[in-house]
């Protein structure tokens, strides 16, 4: 890609990641949450892929790392929900097991932030892995 | 009570490592099996188990509700998946990306359990999606050939349409009554508690039509059956066993639940009976002309869905015969799951050994695979409805129930269908077991023990449930009663 | 009232634009253009959601419908054919007509039904009412949608997460035999 595209995406990517981090960490305070933020993270990486090529990005975030990361995300969610079940009897139990906090602060509303982070890991890595796969895919020769 | 969640959980834990291997899959399904049997025992005592997700009670949060009906179906599902998972160890040897395979099997199991155990319509939709998506992937798993890809794509298009339609139906119901909890919906509809301004019956008919269409597509009922004969043969045989044995039963389960929860002043019994007869006739007639062993079995699945539907329509009649019809229908759900899983596994073993699905090339294969042949004979005779086996009991009792409920013509048609089916099953046996073996088949042997074992267990179940049907009859009777016990269901889930 | 009038006007114009764009997407022969126009379509849907006071959905729609969807479709187009070819072989006229008839019938039925529903913005749904009133006390989250998604109906969201998880596994499993993964990466 041309120099302009490279420069712009180099500048844009941190901003996108920052917005994504805001959306995720404030998922229980303002709009959005793990899913939206996760997709935004994936978008940032896809922008990098478009600008610098797949090899550049895959050298930093490998395919198997993506696989591990998204499994990690799903596992986090299930474990957090299980903790709720072990200590609070009900699966997904939130307030009562997790601290209530002070509404409006980042660390409030109990386990929501954990779920949002887990979802972010799952969603962003899932889309990224699928995208890697799509780009690497070539039609079968017969 | 947390058992209900535990059932789902074990599954979820199993798939998360992408390197999940056969032993994990088998262990997880065995653990789930134990869990669901425990649940079944609990519900047999007459209780309805409720697990509130995050501790919120019914209309606000999601609840899992397990009554006799749920637990019955859940046990069948896990049993079949367990058998197929054990079978896969030998059968899938030599394939690549097995971790994906087992992960998808576990996800499909998780999806099915989610659909069956939940007490919430939207949650049902979500897990239906999990189940369907993994099913598409498993159908197309052998993607180095063209046929599975095509079949998987067809299944994807049809199934995607089905889930969309179901979602629309759920949305309409939510718009009309303001809740998606099954028990709450039933309660509201009974008391006429629509949201202000909503005039009831039209909304209900439309959303019910959408839901029935969607679940009917999943269950391969007559006008929507076209994906099944492509998808089921194309999948690996262990998956065909799961798909034919239980995945279509999940659609049937949802139909049973929904139709008994949403009351409507239409003569359901007649409509369902007509569709059931159409379904079974199409299935049986098409099965007669097949030269592909797995395709034949797939068409026979459609026919058996028809039998089950007929039992459902008898159930709508109410009264003693209604209960009897439902009981026999649920018994057939169990029996067909066992028989069809057995047959697909056997067919898988044969195909695995011989390398072809064409009946003309499989002539006399039974002479070379003695153990498989014995099991095959048991399975075929059972599904053909020959007396000492289990298929006879349930098919016969569906017939009796239909006769007793005054649905004579339908019963006659079903009898004709059974006889028709008998003819092609005999043809199958004649070709595979009776005729002298072809020379090209001289090299093949019986499969490995891990493949024989689940087949043997299923076959012995066929015999046991055939000669000693009282326990399973009692079980399915209990399941039918708890399906009809709508008030108890509402009280348990909302209370 | 004046402001609401402008609001309605804008809303309806956007709706009409949506229909026009949809037709354009279907009719465009160059699939790359079609994908780009579909992205614009996604932006407008996002705007509409925002105007209907559903910022969470708007955010999702814009991120997914414009970001990921366009990116994936562009790659898909680049891997296959860019220009639509004339459909060859069977004539689909009757089939297409019957499918269209069924779809139109369904749409009409659904619209007749939806017309009966309570007007927009009337908080008559009991469950929704409960969420709005109790979310701060129960969960302590300012974002009620987030609380519903991960607390009241967390199990559903877990299911949806699994759907994505499964879908990606399916993609990997089905296309595992793609040769591109192993041999030379460039080109």
Short mmCIF file of C-alpha atoms in Angstrom, two decimals, chain B:
data_model
loop_
_atom_site.label_atom_id
_atom_site.label_comp_id
_atom_site.label_asym_id
_atom_site.label_seq_id
_atom_site.Cartn_x
_atom_site.Cartn_y
_atom_site.Cartn_z
CA UNK B 1 -30.61 -28.22 41.82
CA UNK B 2 -27.39 -26.87 40.38
CA UNK B 3 -27.19 -30.18 38.59
CA UNK B 4 -29.11 -28.70 35.71
CA UNK B 5 -26.45 -26.11 35.15
CA UNK B 6 -23.77 -28.67 35.75
CA UNK B 7 -24.98 -30.65 32.80
CA UNK B 8 -24.43 -27.75 30.51
CA UNK B 9 -21.25 -26.71 32.21
CA UNK B 10 -19.33 -29.88 31.83
CA UNK B 11 -19.81 -29.57 28.13
CA UNK B 12 -18.74 -26.01 28.02
CA UNK B 13 -15.60 -26.88 29.94
CA UNK B 14 -14.75 -29.64 27.53
CA UNK B 15 -14.61 -27.81 24.28
CA UNK B 16 -12.73 -24.75 25.33
CA UNK B 17 -9.32 -26.26 24.81
CA UNK B 18 -8.94 -26.45 21.05
CA UNK B 19 -6.69 -29.47 21.47
CA UNK B 20 -9.59 -31.34 22.94
CA UNK B 21 -9.18 -34.98 22.20
CA UNK B 22 -11.33 -38.07 22.03
CA UNK B 23 -10.91 -39.06 25.64
CA UNK B 24 -12.01 -35.65 26.83
CA UNK B 25 -15.04 -35.82 24.57
CA UNK B 26 -16.01 -39.28 25.72
CA UNK B 27 -15.37 -38.40 29.35
CA UNK B 28 -17.44 -35.23 29.06
CA UNK B 29 -20.33 -37.02 27.44
CA UNK B 30 -20.15 -39.81 30.00
CA UNK B 31 -20.22 -37.26 32.81
CA UNK B 32 -23.13 -35.50 31.15
CA UNK B 33 -24.85 -38.85 30.78
CA UNK B 34 -24.48 -39.46 34.50
CA UNK B 35 -25.79 -35.96 35.21
CA UNK B 36 -28.84 -36.34 33.03
CA UNK B 37 -29.62 -39.75 34.44
CA UNK B 38 -29.47 -38.21 37.91
CA UNK B 39 -31.82 -35.50 36.69
CA UNK B 40 -34.13 -38.13 35.27
CA UNK B 41 -34.18 -39.95 38.60
CA UNK B 42 -34.96 -36.73 40.41
CA UNK B 43 -37.82 -35.88 38.09
CA UNK B 44 -39.19 -39.40 38.32
CA UNK B 45 -39.86 -38.71 41.97
CA UNK B 46 -42.33 -36.17 40.68
CA UNK B 47 -40.34 -33.00 41.11
CA UNK B 48 -39.65 -30.27 38.59
CA UNK B 49 -36.15 -28.89 38.95
CA UNK B 50 -35.62 -25.20 38.37
CA UNK B 51 -32.29 -23.46 38.12
CA UNK B 52 -32.38 -19.69 38.00
CA UNK B 53 -29.55 -18.15 36.04
CA UNK B 54 -27.88 -15.44 38.12
CA UNK B 55 -30.56 -15.96 40.69
CA UNK B 56 -33.25 -13.92 38.95
CA UNK B 57 -36.62 -15.56 39.00
CA UNK B 58 -38.68 -16.35 35.98
CA UNK B 59 -39.82 -13.46 33.82
CA UNK B 60 -36.81 -11.29 34.60
CA UNK B 61 -34.01 -13.81 34.21
CA UNK B 62 -33.47 -17.04 32.39
CA UNK B 63 -34.35 -20.27 34.08
CA UNK B 64 -33.63 -23.88 33.33
CA UNK B 65 -36.66 -26.03 33.95
CA UNK B 66 -36.33 -29.79 34.03
CA UNK B 67 -39.41 -31.94 34.21
CA UNK B 68 -39.94 -35.56 33.23
CA UNK B 69 -40.24 -34.75 29.55
CA UNK B 70 -37.04 -32.69 29.41
CA UNK B 71 -34.99 -35.16 31.33
CA UNK B 72 -36.22 -38.04 29.19
CA UNK B 73 -35.21 -36.35 25.94
CA UNK B 74 -31.94 -35.12 27.43
CA UNK B 75 -30.96 -38.63 28.47
CA UNK B 76 -31.66 -39.95 24.98
CA UNK B 77 -29.54 -37.20 23.45
CA UNK B 78 -26.56 -37.78 25.69
CA UNK B 79 -26.79 -41.52 25.25
CA UNK B 80 -26.62 -41.30 21.48
CA UNK B 81 -23.83 -38.73 21.54
CA UNK B 82 -21.84 -40.89 23.95
CA UNK B 83 -22.19 -43.90 21.65
CA UNK B 84 -21.19 -41.83 18.63
CA UNK B 85 -18.21 -40.36 20.46
CA UNK B 86 -16.89 -43.81 21.40
CA UNK B 87 -17.48 -44.94 17.84
CA UNK B 88 -15.57 -41.95 16.50
CA UNK B 89 -12.36 -43.06 18.17
CA UNK B 90 -11.95 -45.87 15.68
CA UNK B 91 -13.99 -44.43 12.86
CA UNK B 92 -12.36 -41.04 12.52
CA UNK B 93 -8.82 -42.34 12.83
CA UNK B 94 -6.76 -40.96 10.01
CA UNK B 95 -8.75 -37.78 9.54
CA UNK B 96 -7.08 -34.43 10.04
CA UNK B 97 -8.10 -31.66 12.45
CA UNK B 98 -9.71 -34.06 14.89
CA UNK B 99 -9.61 -31.45 17.64
CA UNK B 100 -12.08 -29.37 15.64
CA UNK B 101 -14.21 -32.45 15.16
CA UNK B 102 -14.50 -33.26 18.84
CA UNK B 103 -14.93 -29.61 19.76
CA UNK B 104 -17.85 -29.37 17.35
CA UNK B 105 -19.39 -32.57 18.66
CA UNK B 106 -19.21 -31.22 22.19
CA UNK B 107 -20.63 -27.86 21.12
CA UNK B 108 -23.45 -29.63 19.34
CA UNK B 109 -24.14 -31.65 22.47
CA UNK B 110 -24.05 -28.44 24.50
CA UNK B 111 -26.44 -26.77 22.08
CA UNK B 112 -28.88 -29.65 22.19
CA UNK B 113 -28.81 -29.82 25.97
CA UNK B 114 -29.34 -26.06 26.09
CA UNK B 115 -32.37 -26.27 23.81
CA UNK B 116 -33.87 -29.12 25.75
CA UNK B 117 -33.26 -27.94 29.29
CA UNK B 118 -34.08 -24.26 29.01
CA UNK B 119 -37.32 -22.73 30.12
CA UNK B 120 -36.97 -19.63 28.00
CA UNK B 121 -37.98 -19.21 24.39
CA UNK B 122 -35.18 -16.86 23.38
CA UNK B 123 -32.61 -18.99 25.13
CA UNK B 124 -33.99 -21.93 23.20
CA UNK B 125 -33.35 -20.01 19.99
CA UNK B 126 -29.79 -19.18 21.00
CA UNK B 127 -28.87 -22.75 21.71
CA UNK B 128 -30.71 -23.93 18.63
CA UNK B 129 -28.26 -21.75 16.76
CA UNK B 130 -25.25 -23.21 18.56
CA UNK B 131 -26.49 -26.68 17.73
CA UNK B 132 -27.26 -25.91 14.10
CA UNK B 133 -24.01 -24.14 13.34
CA UNK B 134 -21.94 -26.98 14.71
CA UNK B 135 -24.13 -29.38 12.76
CA UNK B 136 -23.42 -27.53 9.50
CA UNK B 137 -19.74 -27.74 10.19
CA UNK B 138 -19.87 -31.42 10.98
CA UNK B 139 -21.84 -32.23 7.86
CA UNK B 140 -19.23 -30.48 5.75
CA UNK B 141 -16.38 -31.85 7.81
CA UNK B 142 -14.90 -34.01 5.07
CA UNK B 143 -14.37 -31.02 2.90
CA UNK B 144 -11.84 -32.67 0.64
CA UNK B 145 -14.80 -34.15 -1.19
CA UNK B 146 -17.38 -32.14 -3.04
CA UNK B 147 -20.52 -33.82 -1.75
CA UNK B 148 -20.21 -32.92 1.95
CA UNK B 149 -19.48 -29.31 1.04
CA UNK B 150 -22.57 -29.10 -1.13
CA UNK B 151 -24.75 -30.86 1.42
CA UNK B 152 -23.41 -28.72 4.21
CA UNK B 153 -24.12 -25.57 2.24
CA UNK B 154 -27.65 -26.70 1.50
CA UNK B 155 -28.15 -27.51 5.17
CA UNK B 156 -26.71 -24.11 6.07
CA UNK B 157 -29.12 -22.24 3.82
CA UNK B 158 -32.17 -24.20 4.98
CA UNK B 159 -31.15 -24.17 8.62
CA UNK B 160 -30.30 -20.48 8.52
CA UNK B 161 -33.74 -19.74 7.14
CA UNK B 162 -35.24 -21.86 9.90
CA UNK B 163 -33.44 -20.03 12.70
CA UNK B 164 -34.36 -16.66 11.21
CA UNK B 165 -38.00 -17.67 11.05
CA UNK B 166 -37.88 -18.89 14.63
CA UNK B 167 -36.34 -15.59 15.72
CA UNK B 168 -39.13 -13.65 14.01
CA UNK B 169 -41.69 -15.82 15.76
CA UNK B 170 -40.04 -15.26 19.13
CA UNK B 171 -39.96 -11.52 18.52
CA UNK B 172 -43.66 -11.44 17.70
CA UNK B 173 -44.53 -13.39 20.82
CA UNK B 174 -42.43 -11.03 22.90
CA UNK B 175 -44.17 -8.10 21.28
CA UNK B 176 -47.55 -9.57 22.06
CA UNK B 177 -47.15 -10.72 25.63
CA UNK B 178 -44.00 -8.94 26.79
CA UNK B 179 -42.15 -12.00 28.01
CA UNK B 180 -40.10 -14.81 26.56
CA UNK B 181 -40.29 -17.21 29.45
CA UNK B 182 -42.17 -20.32 28.35
CA UNK B 183 -44.12 -20.77 31.55
CA UNK B 184 -44.88 -17.06 31.70
CA UNK B 185 -46.12 -17.11 28.10
CA UNK B 186 -48.38 -20.04 28.88
CA UNK B 187 -49.67 -18.29 31.98
CA UNK B 188 -50.33 -15.00 30.15
CA UNK B 189 -52.04 -16.70 27.25
CA UNK B 190 -54.24 -18.70 29.58
CA UNK B 191 -55.37 -15.54 31.35
CA UNK B 192 -55.54 -13.50 28.18
CA UNK B 193 -52.88 -11.13 29.47
CA UNK B 194 -51.77 -9.45 26.27
CA UNK B 195 -50.09 -6.11 26.27
CA UNK B 196 -52.57 -3.26 25.90
CA UNK B 197 -53.72 -2.74 22.35
CA UNK B 198 -52.69 -6.14 21.08
CA UNK B 199 -55.59 -8.14 19.80
CA UNK B 200 -54.67 -11.69 20.53
CA UNK B 201 -55.46 -14.38 18.09
CA UNK B 202 -53.87 -13.11 14.88
CA UNK B 203 -50.52 -12.42 16.53
CA UNK B 204 -50.59 -15.85 18.02
CA UNK B 205 -51.45 -17.60 14.78
CA UNK B 206 -48.74 -15.78 12.86
CA UNK B 207 -46.04 -16.31 15.44
CA UNK B 208 -47.05 -19.89 15.96
CA UNK B 209 -46.97 -20.47 12.22
CA UNK B 210 -43.46 -19.02 12.11
CA UNK B 211 -42.27 -21.11 15.04
CA UNK B 212 -43.79 -24.30 13.69
CA UNK B 213 -42.27 -23.68 10.28
CA UNK B 214 -38.86 -23.07 11.80
CA UNK B 215 -38.86 -26.08 14.08
CA UNK B 216 -40.47 -28.16 11.35
CA UNK B 217 -37.54 -27.31 9.12
CA UNK B 218 -35.17 -28.49 11.81
CA UNK B 219 -37.19 -31.66 12.26
CA UNK B 220 -37.43 -32.31 8.49
CA UNK B 221 -41.22 -32.46 8.34
CA UNK B 222 -42.64 -33.03 4.88
CA UNK B 223 -42.45 -29.84 2.82
CA UNK B 224 -39.15 -28.95 4.50
CA UNK B 225 -37.44 -32.32 4.41
CA UNK B 226 -35.28 -31.73 1.36
CA UNK B 227 -32.05 -30.96 3.17
CA UNK B 228 -32.00 -34.13 5.23
CA UNK B 229 -31.30 -36.78 2.58
CA UNK B 230 -28.34 -34.73 1.40
CA UNK B 231 -26.94 -33.72 4.75
CA UNK B 232 -27.19 -36.95 6.68
CA UNK B 233 -25.41 -39.25 4.22
CA UNK B 234 -22.69 -36.72 3.52
CA UNK B 235 -21.66 -36.37 7.15
CA UNK B 236 -19.24 -38.81 8.77
CA UNK B 237 -21.32 -41.77 9.97
CA UNK B 238 -20.92 -41.05 13.65
CA UNK B 239 -22.33 -37.61 12.95
CA UNK B 240 -25.13 -39.05 10.85
CA UNK B 241 -26.05 -41.11 13.87
CA UNK B 242 -26.25 -38.00 16.03
CA UNK B 243 -28.05 -35.97 13.37
CA UNK B 244 -30.63 -38.60 12.55
CA UNK B 245 -30.89 -39.96 16.04
CA UNK B 246 -31.26 -36.79 18.06
CA UNK B 247 -30.75 -33.49 16.24
CA UNK B 248 -34.04 -33.79 14.38
CA UNK B 249 -35.61 -34.90 17.66
CA UNK B 250 -34.63 -31.54 19.12
CA UNK B 251 -36.89 -29.95 16.53
CA UNK B 252 -39.60 -32.39 17.54
CA UNK B 253 -39.03 -31.53 21.19
CA UNK B 254 -39.44 -27.83 20.49
CA UNK B 255 -42.62 -28.51 18.52
CA UNK B 256 -44.08 -30.57 21.36
CA UNK B 257 -43.25 -27.85 23.89
CA UNK B 258 -44.50 -24.94 21.85
CA UNK B 259 -47.69 -26.58 20.69
CA UNK B 260 -48.66 -27.49 24.20
CA UNK B 261 -47.84 -24.05 25.55
CA UNK B 262 -49.57 -21.87 23.00
CA UNK B 263 -53.24 -22.73 22.89
CA UNK B 264 -55.08 -21.99 19.69
CA UNK B 265 -58.61 -22.73 18.60
CA UNK B 266 -57.59 -24.55 15.48
CA UNK B 267 -57.99 -28.24 14.87
CA UNK B 268 -54.32 -28.96 15.29
CA UNK B 269 -54.76 -32.68 15.56
CA UNK B 270 -56.05 -32.98 12.02
CA UNK B 271 -53.44 -30.68 10.45
CA UNK B 272 -50.56 -32.38 12.22
CA UNK B 273 -51.94 -35.78 11.27
CA UNK B 274 -52.11 -34.81 7.60
CA UNK B 275 -48.53 -33.59 7.65
CA UNK B 276 -47.40 -36.67 9.51
CA UNK B 277 -48.91 -38.98 6.93
CA UNK B 278 -47.39 -36.96 4.10
CA UNK B 279 -44.01 -37.00 5.83
CA UNK B 280 -43.94 -40.72 6.40
CA UNK B 281 -45.19 -41.53 2.92
CA UNK B 282 -42.61 -39.32 1.24
CA UNK B 283 -39.86 -40.78 3.39
CA UNK B 284 -40.79 -44.38 2.79
CA UNK B 285 -41.49 -44.11 -0.91
CA UNK B 286 -38.26 -42.26 -1.57
CA UNK B 287 -36.33 -44.75 0.55
CA UNK B 288 -37.48 -47.60 -1.67
CA UNK B 289 -35.55 -46.30 -4.64
CA UNK B 290 -32.25 -45.56 -2.98
CA UNK B 291 -29.08 -47.37 -3.88
CA UNK B 292 -27.01 -45.54 -1.30
CA UNK B 293 -27.13 -47.23 2.09
CA UNK B 294 -26.89 -44.04 4.13
CA UNK B 295 -29.33 -42.16 1.94
CA UNK B 296 -31.82 -44.95 2.43
CA UNK B 297 -31.43 -44.64 6.19
CA UNK B 298 -31.83 -40.87 5.95
CA UNK B 299 -35.15 -41.20 4.13
CA UNK B 300 -36.24 -43.73 6.69
CA UNK B 301 -35.56 -41.07 9.36
CA UNK B 302 -38.05 -38.78 7.63
CA UNK B 303 -40.60 -41.58 7.70
CA UNK B 304 -40.05 -42.13 11.40
CA UNK B 305 -40.48 -38.42 12.10
CA UNK B 306 -43.87 -38.92 10.44
CA UNK B 307 -44.76 -41.68 12.91
CA UNK B 308 -43.79 -39.51 15.84
CA UNK B 309 -45.87 -36.62 14.49
CA UNK B 310 -48.89 -38.88 14.17
CA UNK B 311 -48.49 -39.76 17.83
CA UNK B 312 -48.31 -36.03 18.62
CA UNK B 313 -51.54 -35.39 16.75
CA UNK B 314 -53.19 -38.16 18.74
CA UNK B 315 -51.89 -36.41 21.84
CA UNK B 316 -53.81 -33.28 20.90
CA UNK B 317 -57.03 -35.23 21.08
CA UNK B 318 -56.65 -35.30 24.83
CA UNK B 319 -58.18 -37.86 27.11
CA UNK B 320 -56.82 -41.29 27.91
CA UNK B 321 -55.91 -42.00 24.31
CA UNK B 322 -54.15 -38.67 24.08
CA UNK B 323 -51.85 -39.65 26.91
CA UNK B 324 -51.42 -43.06 25.36
CA UNK B 325 -50.57 -41.50 22.00
CA UNK B 326 -48.00 -39.17 23.54
CA UNK B 327 -46.50 -42.02 25.51
CA UNK B 328 -46.08 -44.15 22.43
CA UNK B 329 -44.74 -41.18 20.49
CA UNK B 330 -42.10 -40.47 23.11
CA UNK B 331 -41.28 -44.14 23.27
CA UNK B 332 -40.73 -44.02 19.55
CA UNK B 333 -38.47 -41.01 19.98
CA UNK B 334 -36.34 -43.14 22.28
CA UNK B 335 -36.52 -46.25 20.12
CA UNK B 336 -35.87 -44.48 16.89
CA UNK B 337 -32.89 -42.69 18.41
CA UNK B 338 -31.43 -46.05 19.46
CA UNK B 339 -32.24 -47.87 16.24
CA UNK B 340 -31.22 -45.15 13.84
CA UNK B 341 -28.01 -44.41 15.69
CA UNK B 342 -27.28 -48.12 15.63
CA UNK B 343 -28.02 -48.40 11.92
CA UNK B 344 -25.95 -45.38 10.99
CA UNK B 345 -23.05 -46.58 13.08
CA UNK B 346 -23.28 -50.02 11.47
CA UNK B 347 -23.52 -48.47 8.03
CA UNK B 348 -20.53 -46.34 8.97
CA UNK B 349 -18.56 -49.42 9.95
CA UNK B 350 -19.43 -51.12 6.67
CA UNK B 351 -18.67 -48.06 4.59
CA UNK B 352 -15.44 -47.51 6.48
CA UNK B 353 -14.35 -51.06 5.70
CA UNK B 354 -15.60 -51.32 2.14
CA UNK B 355 -14.98 -47.76 1.01
CA UNK B 356 -18.27 -47.35 -0.83
CA UNK B 357 -21.85 -46.50 0.02
CA UNK B 358 -23.37 -48.03 -3.07
CA UNK B 359 -25.57 -51.00 -2.25
CA UNK B 360 -24.73 -52.77 -5.49
CA UNK B 361 -21.07 -52.83 -4.56
CA UNK B 362 -21.80 -53.90 -1.01
CA UNK B 363 -23.55 -57.12 -1.98
CA UNK B 364 -22.99 -59.80 0.63
CA UNK B 365 -20.72 -57.70 2.79
CA UNK B 366 -22.23 -59.33 5.86
CA UNK B 367 -20.44 -62.58 5.18
CA UNK B 368 -17.14 -60.86 5.67
CA UNK B 369 -18.04 -58.83 8.74
CA UNK B 370 -19.79 -61.36 10.93
CA UNK B 371 -20.20 -59.30 14.10
CA UNK B 372 -21.35 -56.25 12.18
CA UNK B 373 -23.79 -58.36 10.24
CA UNK B 374 -25.44 -59.70 13.38
CA UNK B 375 -25.80 -56.18 14.73
CA UNK B 376 -27.10 -54.95 11.40
CA UNK B 377 -29.76 -57.67 11.32
CA UNK B 378 -30.92 -56.73 14.80
CA UNK B 379 -31.08 -53.05 13.90
CA UNK B 380 -32.92 -53.52 10.63
CA UNK B 381 -35.43 -55.94 12.08
CA UNK B 382 -36.03 -53.58 14.98
CA UNK B 383 -36.70 -50.57 12.80
CA UNK B 384 -38.86 -52.65 10.46
CA UNK B 385 -41.14 -53.37 13.41
CA UNK B 386 -40.56 -57.09 13.87
CA UNK B 387 -42.03 -58.25 17.19
CA UNK B 388 -39.24 -59.21 19.55
CA UNK B 389 -37.49 -55.86 19.11
CA UNK B 390 -38.24 -52.40 20.42
CA UNK B 391 -39.45 -50.80 17.18
CA UNK B 392 -42.44 -53.09 17.17
CA UNK B 393 -43.69 -51.93 20.54
CA UNK B 394 -43.69 -48.23 19.83
CA UNK B 395 -44.97 -48.45 16.27
CA UNK B 396 -47.70 -50.81 17.32
CA UNK B 397 -48.77 -48.64 20.21
CA UNK B 398 -48.86 -45.53 18.00
CA UNK B 399 -51.17 -47.48 15.70
CA UNK B 400 -53.37 -48.57 18.58
CA UNK B 401 -53.53 -45.05 19.97
CA UNK B 402 -54.50 -43.61 16.60
CA UNK B 403 -57.19 -46.24 16.19
CA UNK B 404 -58.50 -45.66 19.67
CA UNK B 405 -58.64 -41.90 19.16
CA UNK B 406 -60.85 -42.46 16.13
CA UNK B 407 -58.23 -41.61 13.52
CA UNK B 408 -58.80 -44.82 11.59
CA UNK B 409 -57.77 -43.60 8.11
CA UNK B 410 -54.48 -42.24 9.39
CA UNK B 411 -53.79 -45.44 11.26
CA UNK B 412 -54.46 -47.41 8.08
CA UNK B 413 -52.08 -45.20 6.14
CA UNK B 414 -49.42 -45.65 8.80
CA UNK B 415 -49.87 -49.42 8.67
CA UNK B 416 -49.44 -49.31 4.91
CA UNK B 417 -46.31 -47.24 5.44
CA UNK B 418 -44.89 -49.71 7.92
CA UNK B 419 -45.44 -52.55 5.47
CA UNK B 420 -43.83 -50.50 2.73
CA UNK B 421 -40.87 -49.86 4.98
CA UNK B 422 -40.69 -53.55 5.80
CA UNK B 423 -40.20 -54.33 2.12
CA UNK B 424 -37.19 -52.09 1.67
CA UNK B 425 -35.61 -53.12 4.92
CA UNK B 426 -35.87 -56.71 3.78
CA UNK B 427 -34.28 -55.71 0.50
CA UNK B 428 -31.45 -54.09 2.44
CA UNK B 429 -30.94 -57.24 4.47
CA UNK B 430 -31.15 -59.43 1.39
CA UNK B 431 -28.48 -57.46 -0.39
CA UNK B 432 -26.12 -56.96 2.51
CA UNK B 433 -26.38 -60.22 4.41
CA UNK B 434 -28.08 -62.88 2.38
CA UNK B 435 -26.50 -62.78 -1.05
CA UNK B 436 -23.11 -64.31 -1.72
CA UNK B 437 -20.31 -61.81 -1.25
CA UNK B 438 -18.71 -60.08 -4.16
CA UNK B 439 -15.11 -60.85 -4.84
CA UNK B 440 -14.06 -57.24 -4.52
CA UNK B 441 -15.01 -57.39 -0.86
CA UNK B 442 -12.77 -60.30 0.06
CA UNK B 443 -10.26 -58.27 2.01
CA UNK B 444 -12.46 -56.59 4.57
CA UNK B 445 -12.71 -57.48 8.25
CA UNK B 446 -14.77 -56.52 11.26
CA UNK B 447 -13.97 -53.07 12.64
CA UNK B 448 -11.97 -52.37 15.77
CA UNK B 449 -13.45 -53.00 19.25
CA UNK B 450 -14.06 -49.32 19.94
CA UNK B 451 -16.45 -49.31 16.99
CA UNK B 452 -18.08 -52.64 17.82
CA UNK B 453 -18.68 -51.72 21.46
CA UNK B 454 -21.19 -48.86 21.03
CA UNK B 455 -22.91 -50.79 18.26
CA UNK B 456 -23.21 -53.85 20.48
CA UNK B 457 -24.55 -51.83 23.37
CA UNK B 458 -27.17 -50.15 21.20
CA UNK B 459 -28.15 -53.47 19.65
CA UNK B 460 -28.57 -55.10 23.03
CA UNK B 461 -30.69 -52.12 24.08
CA UNK B 462 -32.89 -52.84 21.06
CA UNK B 463 -33.47 -56.36 22.32
CA UNK B 464 -33.81 -55.45 25.98
CA UNK B 465 -36.37 -52.71 25.32
CA UNK B 466 -38.14 -55.08 22.98
CA UNK B 467 -38.65 -57.99 25.32
CA UNK B 468 -38.89 -56.00 28.53
CA UNK B 469 -40.49 -52.69 27.64
CA UNK B 470 -42.17 -51.92 30.96
CA UNK B 471 -39.48 -49.61 32.39
CA UNK B 472 -39.16 -47.49 29.26
CA UNK B 473 -42.92 -47.46 28.84
CA UNK B 474 -43.22 -46.19 32.38
CA UNK B 475 -40.55 -43.58 31.67
CA UNK B 476 -42.20 -42.28 28.55
CA UNK B 477 -45.59 -42.39 30.24
CA UNK B 478 -44.15 -40.20 32.96
CA UNK B 479 -42.66 -37.91 30.32
CA UNK B 480 -46.01 -37.62 28.54
CA UNK B 481 -47.79 -36.85 31.77
CA UNK B 482 -45.34 -34.13 32.69
CA UNK B 483 -45.68 -32.64 29.21
CA UNK B 484 -49.42 -32.44 29.74
CA UNK B 485 -49.03 -31.07 33.26
CA UNK B 486 -48.87 -27.46 32.14
CA UNK B 487 -50.10 -26.07 35.45
CA UNK B 488 -47.41 -27.85 37.38
CA UNK B 489 -44.84 -26.54 34.92
CA UNK B 490 -46.04 -22.97 35.32
CA UNK B 491 -46.18 -23.23 39.09
CA UNK B 492 -42.69 -24.65 39.32
CA UNK B 493 -41.07 -22.14 37.00
CA UNK B 494 -42.78 -19.02 38.24
CA UNK B 495 -43.06 -19.97 41.89
#
